[in-house]
Amino acid sequence: MAALAWSLATSIDPYFKQTATREILTPIGAEVARWAAWGVYWWFQGLIFTGIWVIGHECGHGAFSDHKIVNDVLGFITHTFLWTPYFSWKISHHRHHSNHASMERDEVYVPKTREDLNIPDEAEGHTIDYDEYLGDTPIYTLYMLVRQQLLAFPAYLLFNVSGQKNYPKWTNHFDPNSILFTKAQKSAVILSNIGIAFMVWAVSYSCSTFGTANVIKYYGIPWLEVTHWFIMITYLHHTSPELPHYRGKEWNFQRGAAATVDRNFLGWQGRFFLHDVAHYHVIHHFFPKMPFYHGPEATEHLKAFIGDHYAYSDRPVFKALWESYNKCQFVENEGDVLFYRDKKGQAVRRPADQYRNIGTKIE
């Protein structure tokens, strides 16, 4: 499918630059139509590339094939093509699934605490000016959100951004001696690095052969969309003011798996191009080795079993992204059951009384 889209895209510039087309549409109209056609290509090729990345993700879980060698070869190829160190990310991702929603052990989307943001504790008779700590203009918030969408995944791989804060400085997915990996996993990390080194050579060679502008148009922009869609999907799965995080003995695997939310992500496009991964993510956390095509049926059984503990949102995903980015700012320094607070220091949910800190403010 990606090859078909690529092939069709090779006709965009010749068609809209030819004299007959420019006479019919006028030169300005032809240029507008040409870039609109590139926009359509980028949208769908970005989704197709993301679907390819999802197949690699399935391979990493051992869910694509019954044969480990098939999973690892296909996963290595698909993820390397999209600048993901397959084995290195697979290792940390497995740990994420084993510890999701644990403040001490989860690998990614670990909430910042009040202390991390240097916000003082609430005390009776003391008013905190949260705008002083969290107040931003909408345009700056939008800029930071766009930066997250385009750079968060590379930043996580390179610098452990949004990862476990207990890890040493400079923790990353490319150092075989990183705390992320055991000695037995070093060779897998090195193999992942070789794959990324090959991509550096392949893209450099392509730029010198076909031109940098063409590489960016055909490959670079769709790849940026992969980082956007991947971060948007995973961020919205794991980040919501309604979802809890846990500390210490209050965490267990079942609670962590249920602390995710299914979303109606791009309607039919999300279901077709992204293989249902955004629509049925909760079940994936309970049974990560289950193939994605069993997601719809298995989710119905899960909903019947866990009832109100199943989380689903049909809020439009771009609206949900904006809301979650603004409402999920930090969690408390203390307490074993935690919910995100927003830019006013308020939470939309609170733990049961036995888990609640004094002074918790609810919207």
XYZ file of C-alpha atoms in Angstrom:
363
model
C 0.000 0.000 0.000
C 2.856 2.367 0.820
C 4.467 1.531 -2.527
C 1.195 2.265 -4.351
C 0.841 5.645 -2.640
C 4.495 6.394 -3.411
C 3.963 5.461 -7.073
C 0.895 7.686 -7.383
C 2.779 10.559 -5.787
C 5.416 10.443 -8.535
C 2.717 11.733 -10.905
C 1.769 14.785 -8.824
C 4.452 17.235 -9.923
C 4.549 16.209 -13.629
C 0.753 16.412 -13.926
C 0.246 19.788 -12.286
C 3.316 21.343 -13.934
C 2.376 20.397 -17.468
C 1.169 23.160 -19.751
C -2.297 21.706 -20.374
C -3.091 21.496 -16.657
C -1.839 25.013 -15.980
C -3.972 26.362 -18.856
C -7.088 24.703 -17.447
C -6.515 25.577 -13.770
C -4.413 28.748 -14.295
C -0.857 28.771 -12.944
C -1.953 29.738 -9.429
C -4.768 27.188 -9.403
C -2.394 24.479 -10.592
C 0.052 25.268 -7.763
C -2.703 25.209 -5.169
C -3.970 21.887 -6.537
C -0.431 20.476 -6.646
C 0.234 21.180 -2.981
C -3.251 19.991 -2.056
C -2.427 16.689 -3.782
C 0.816 16.473 -1.810
C -1.201 17.121 1.335
C -3.461 14.173 0.533
C -0.399 11.994 -0.083
C 1.222 13.035 3.213
C -1.962 12.372 5.166
C -2.536 8.876 3.844
C 1.102 7.849 3.526
C 1.597 8.979 7.131
C -1.246 6.714 8.202
C 0.092 3.847 6.078
C 3.574 4.250 7.550
C 2.057 4.299 11.039
C 0.226 1.077 10.221
C 3.572 -0.443 9.215
C 5.011 0.694 12.554
C 2.062 -0.967 14.303
C 2.914 -4.273 12.605
C 6.416 -3.958 14.056
C 4.859 -3.283 17.454
C 2.804 -6.466 17.117
C 5.965 -8.358 16.241
C 7.658 -6.985 19.350
C 4.913 -8.516 21.465
C 5.122 -11.841 19.662
C 1.557 -11.292 18.458
C 2.111 -11.292 14.692
C 3.401 -14.840 14.239
C 3.752 -18.003 16.278
C 7.430 -18.047 15.296
C 9.832 -15.767 17.162
C 12.224 -15.519 14.215
C 9.429 -14.257 11.963
C 8.382 -11.670 14.528
C 11.909 -10.415 15.091
C 12.948 -10.266 11.430
C 9.768 -8.481 10.321
C 9.740 -6.236 13.391
C 13.388 -5.306 12.881
C 12.795 -4.388 9.231
C 9.604 -2.390 9.765
C 10.807 -0.489 12.818
C 14.254 0.217 11.414
C 12.628 1.640 8.257
C 10.828 4.090 10.558
C 13.838 4.983 12.750
C 12.908 2.874 15.762
C 15.600 0.673 17.365
C 13.485 -2.469 17.348
C 15.080 -4.665 20.006
C 15.983 -1.788 22.328
C 12.480 -0.337 22.254
C 10.929 -3.804 22.500
C 12.791 -4.389 25.789
C 11.675 -1.156 27.452
C 8.176 -1.495 26.023
C 7.755 -4.890 27.631
C 8.732 -3.331 30.950
C 6.139 -0.605 30.375
C 3.443 -3.233 29.927
C 4.572 -5.050 33.064
C 4.460 -1.876 35.164
C 1.962 0.484 33.562
C 0.613 3.241 35.849
C 3.228 2.540 38.514
C 4.891 5.790 39.539
C 8.060 3.936 40.545
C 8.440 1.417 37.705
C 6.616 2.478 34.556
C 8.849 3.323 31.603
C 6.982 6.141 29.846
C 4.337 8.820 30.417
C 5.315 8.967 34.067
C 3.491 12.021 35.485
C 5.401 14.978 36.854
C 4.835 15.633 40.533
C 4.132 18.888 42.318
C 7.758 18.836 43.472
C 9.073 18.326 39.931
C 7.421 21.617 38.934
C 8.518 23.407 42.125
C 4.908 24.031 43.141
C 4.492 24.272 46.926
C 2.126 21.970 48.783
C -1.364 23.245 49.455
C -2.005 24.330 53.015
C -5.070 25.659 54.766
C -5.170 29.454 54.586
C -2.492 29.583 51.874
C -3.478 30.349 48.274
C -1.230 29.207 45.440
C -1.082 31.274 42.268
C -0.964 28.386 39.814
C -0.725 30.777 36.865
C 2.712 31.728 38.126
C 3.858 28.133 37.676
C 1.707 26.805 34.838
C 0.139 29.798 33.108
C 0.910 30.061 29.375
C -0.717 31.816 26.441
C -2.764 29.543 24.141
C -0.324 30.106 21.277
C 2.643 29.027 23.413
C 0.689 26.006 24.665
C -0.034 25.093 21.035
C 3.645 25.443 20.174
C 4.624 23.143 23.057
C 1.974 20.628 22.023
C 3.219 20.586 18.420
C 6.761 20.168 19.707
C 5.613 17.192 21.755
C 3.885 15.609 18.789
C 6.895 15.858 16.504
C 9.818 15.367 18.869
C 8.617 13.405 21.907
C 9.388 9.924 20.578
C 12.940 10.712 19.401
C 13.467 12.600 22.687
C 12.306 9.560 24.656
C 14.658 7.245 22.768
C 17.621 9.623 22.992
C 17.140 11.292 26.379
C 14.469 9.328 28.297
C 12.105 12.324 28.159
C 8.830 11.424 29.948
C 10.470 8.201 31.114
C 11.219 6.922 34.599
C 12.740 9.756 36.631
C 14.676 7.355 38.888
C 17.004 6.457 36.015
C 20.448 8.068 35.744
C 21.045 11.135 33.596
C 21.713 10.336 29.924
C 19.653 7.144 30.014
C 18.804 6.250 26.409
C 17.905 3.392 24.078
C 21.223 3.311 22.170
C 23.755 2.672 24.910
C 24.212 -1.108 25.390
C 25.320 -0.384 28.967
C 22.189 1.644 29.773
C 20.232 0.797 32.902
C 17.395 -0.134 30.540
C 19.178 -3.324 29.498
C 20.758 -6.396 31.050
C 24.146 -7.749 30.014
C 22.413 -10.504 28.083
C 20.567 -7.897 25.995
C 23.626 -5.933 24.865
C 23.954 -7.748 21.543
C 20.304 -6.994 20.708
C 20.874 -3.300 21.426
C 23.951 -3.268 19.199
C 21.974 -4.937 16.402
C 19.294 -2.261 16.750
C 21.994 0.409 16.504
C 23.376 -1.181 13.346
C 19.898 -0.941 11.830
C 19.668 2.767 12.656
C 23.196 3.317 11.279
C 22.052 1.669 8.039
C 19.125 4.108 7.884
C 21.510 7.043 8.300
C 23.463 5.750 5.306
C 20.325 4.942 3.268
C 18.746 8.370 3.757
C 22.060 10.143 3.083
C 22.539 8.114 -0.092
C 18.957 8.801 -1.183
C 19.410 12.535 -0.624
C 22.577 12.583 -2.750
C 20.957 10.461 -5.475
C 17.389 11.780 -5.668
C 17.716 15.153 -3.967
C 16.974 16.166 -0.398
C 13.694 17.846 -1.352
C 12.379 14.648 -2.909
C 13.409 12.542 0.091
C 11.626 14.968 2.390
C 8.477 14.995 0.248
C 8.193 11.260 -0.321
C 9.588 9.937 2.959
C 10.486 12.629 5.500
C 7.092 14.240 6.008
C 5.218 10.902 6.215
C 7.799 9.774 8.786
C 7.160 12.925 10.838
C 3.492 11.990 10.743
C 4.374 8.574 12.156
C 5.962 10.250 15.169
C 2.896 12.486 15.475
C 0.324 9.691 15.229
C 2.321 7.338 17.441
C 2.711 9.937 20.191
C -0.888 11.099 19.883
C -2.244 7.554 20.091
C -0.102 6.470 23.033
C -0.403 9.777 24.882
C -4.201 9.644 24.707
C -4.245 5.982 25.727
C -2.284 6.670 28.895
C -3.003 10.290 29.758
C -6.403 11.427 30.959
C -7.624 13.289 34.060
C -9.963 10.352 34.717
C -7.195 7.723 34.820
C -5.331 6.868 38.052
C -1.670 6.252 38.753
C -0.449 4.244 41.715
C 2.409 4.072 44.173
C 3.759 1.181 46.199
C 1.465 -1.620 47.259
C -1.644 -0.039 45.701
C -0.354 -0.887 42.234
C -0.922 -4.274 40.651
C -0.925 -5.495 37.066
C -4.714 -5.506 36.733
C -5.075 -1.962 38.058
C -2.336 -0.770 35.741
C -3.862 -2.447 32.704
C -7.258 -0.894 33.442
C -5.674 2.574 33.755
C -5.822 3.037 29.986
C -8.603 4.297 27.744
C -9.949 3.161 24.387
C -10.725 5.936 21.908
C -12.555 6.306 18.625
C -9.431 7.370 16.761
C -10.102 8.805 13.279
C -13.108 6.561 12.705
C -12.751 4.146 9.778
C -9.312 5.468 8.903
C -8.001 4.575 12.334
C -9.538 1.128 12.204
C -8.289 0.369 8.678
C -4.849 1.983 8.487
C -3.894 1.623 12.164
C -5.201 -1.932 12.578
C -7.574 -1.073 15.452
C -4.744 -0.408 17.920
C -6.194 2.922 19.033
C -9.747 1.660 19.286
C -8.883 -1.396 21.411
C -5.913 -0.613 23.637
C -7.267 -1.572 27.061
C -7.525 -5.223 26.078
C -3.988 -4.992 24.696
C -2.689 -4.092 28.152
C -4.429 -7.068 29.697
C -3.315 -9.471 26.949
C -0.362 -7.939 25.042
C 0.364 -11.130 23.080
C -3.136 -11.263 21.632
C -3.223 -10.408 17.883
C -4.827 -7.037 17.137
C -7.592 -8.550 14.992
C -9.113 -10.179 18.097
C -9.415 -6.775 19.775
C -13.101 -6.045 19.060
C -14.419 -9.405 20.246
C -12.110 -9.634 23.262
C -13.002 -6.095 24.356
C -16.674 -7.027 24.595
C -15.793 -9.855 26.983
C -13.499 -7.581 28.988
C -16.197 -4.906 29.323
C -18.635 -7.503 30.631
C -16.057 -8.702 33.159
C -14.651 -5.450 34.580
C -17.760 -3.274 34.101
C -17.284 0.353 35.137
C -13.534 -0.101 35.386
C -13.374 -0.152 31.572
C -12.558 3.316 30.193
C -13.760 4.541 26.790
C -13.945 7.980 25.224
C -15.626 9.018 21.992
C -14.439 12.631 22.353
C -12.907 13.858 19.048
C -9.249 12.989 19.358
C -7.767 16.386 18.527
C -10.054 17.987 21.094
C -9.092 15.264 23.574
C -5.412 15.916 22.877
C -5.787 19.617 23.670
C -7.840 18.925 26.797
C -5.501 16.256 28.157
C -2.452 18.402 27.473
C -3.965 21.232 29.520
C -5.641 19.194 32.253
C -2.892 16.646 32.933
C -0.163 18.773 34.475
C 1.026 17.026 37.629
C 0.158 14.656 40.465
C 0.695 14.992 44.208
C 3.998 14.265 45.922
C 2.306 11.981 48.428
C -0.436 9.387 48.240
C -0.735 5.925 46.734
C -3.665 6.588 44.363
C -3.206 9.675 42.200
C -5.111 11.666 39.605
C -3.815 14.422 37.372
C -4.336 18.069 38.322
C -4.800 20.856 35.800
C -3.311 24.342 35.462
C -5.475 25.557 38.325
C -4.383 22.753 40.635
C -7.747 21.024 40.348
C -8.593 17.385 39.655
C -11.709 15.976 38.031
C -11.589 12.802 40.142
C -10.281 11.961 43.574
C -9.247 8.752 45.312
C -11.462 7.135 47.915
C -11.166 8.824 51.301
C -8.633 6.370 52.706
C -6.224 7.233 49.861
C -6.860 10.976 49.731
C -4.547 13.732 50.900
C -6.021 16.576 52.928
C -6.693 19.610 50.808
C -7.503 17.851 47.528
C -9.471 20.214 45.309
C -12.036 18.843 42.875
C -13.448 20.721 39.919
